[in-house]
One Martini backbone bead per residue (centre of mass of N, CA, C, O) as a GRO file, in nm:
protein
   42
    1MET     BB    1   1.063   0.306   0.571
    2ARG     BB    2   0.894   0.556   0.411
    3VAL     BB    3   0.582   0.593   0.178
    4ASP     BB    4   0.420   0.788  -0.011
    5LEU     BB    5   0.144   0.789  -0.148
    6VAL     BB    6  -0.073   0.911  -0.464
    7CYS     BB    7  -0.419   0.818  -0.539
    8GLU     BB    8  -0.718   0.687  -0.651
    9GLY     BB    9  -0.704   0.414  -0.524
   10VAL     BB   10  -0.676   0.119  -0.387
   11GLU     BB   11  -0.603  -0.091  -0.626
   12THR     BB   12  -0.324   0.127  -0.694
   13ALA     BB   13  -0.191   0.090  -0.441
   14LYS     BB   14  -0.158  -0.141  -0.413
   15GLU     BB   15   0.043  -0.198  -0.670
   16LYS     BB   16   0.235   0.007  -0.573
   17ALA     BB   17   0.324  -0.178  -0.343
   18LYS     BB   18   0.418  -0.440  -0.471
   19GLN     BB   19   0.643  -0.288  -0.588
   20LEU     BB   20   0.818  -0.255  -0.284
   21VAL     BB   21   0.859  -0.570  -0.228
   22ASP     BB   22   1.268  -0.599  -0.112
   23GLY     BB   23   1.307  -0.746   0.174
   24HIS     BB   24   1.038  -0.674   0.274
   25ASP     BB   25   0.764  -0.595   0.425
   26VAL     BB   26   0.409  -0.433   0.342
   27GLU     BB   27   0.213  -0.177   0.434
   28LEU     BB   28  -0.084  -0.050   0.387
   29TRP     BB   29  -0.208   0.287   0.422
   30ASP     BB   30  -0.509   0.505   0.503
   31GLY     BB   31  -0.417   0.657   0.736
   32ASP     BB   32  -0.540   0.466   1.011
   33ARG     BB   33  -0.544   0.221   0.786
   34LYS     BB   34  -0.565  -0.072   0.724
   35VAL     BB   35  -0.512  -0.277   0.428
   36ALA     BB   36  -0.227  -0.412   0.358
   37THR     BB   37  -0.021  -0.684   0.306
   38PHE     BB   38   0.308  -0.786   0.150
   39ALA     BB   39   0.557  -1.030   0.141
   40ARG     BB   40   0.854  -1.095   0.101
   41LYS     BB   41   1.125  -1.159  -0.044
   42ASP     BB   42   1.332  -1.489  -0.133
   0.00000   0.00000   0.00000
């Protein structure tokens, strides 16, 4: 599944992406640049 986020900056995007972690890992990308990976919650 892909979810597009529109955020003011990287830190805001990281906080929003962390909220999406639920049973699956979440990768945060800025165009073609991988910014962060958040591991799923067990």
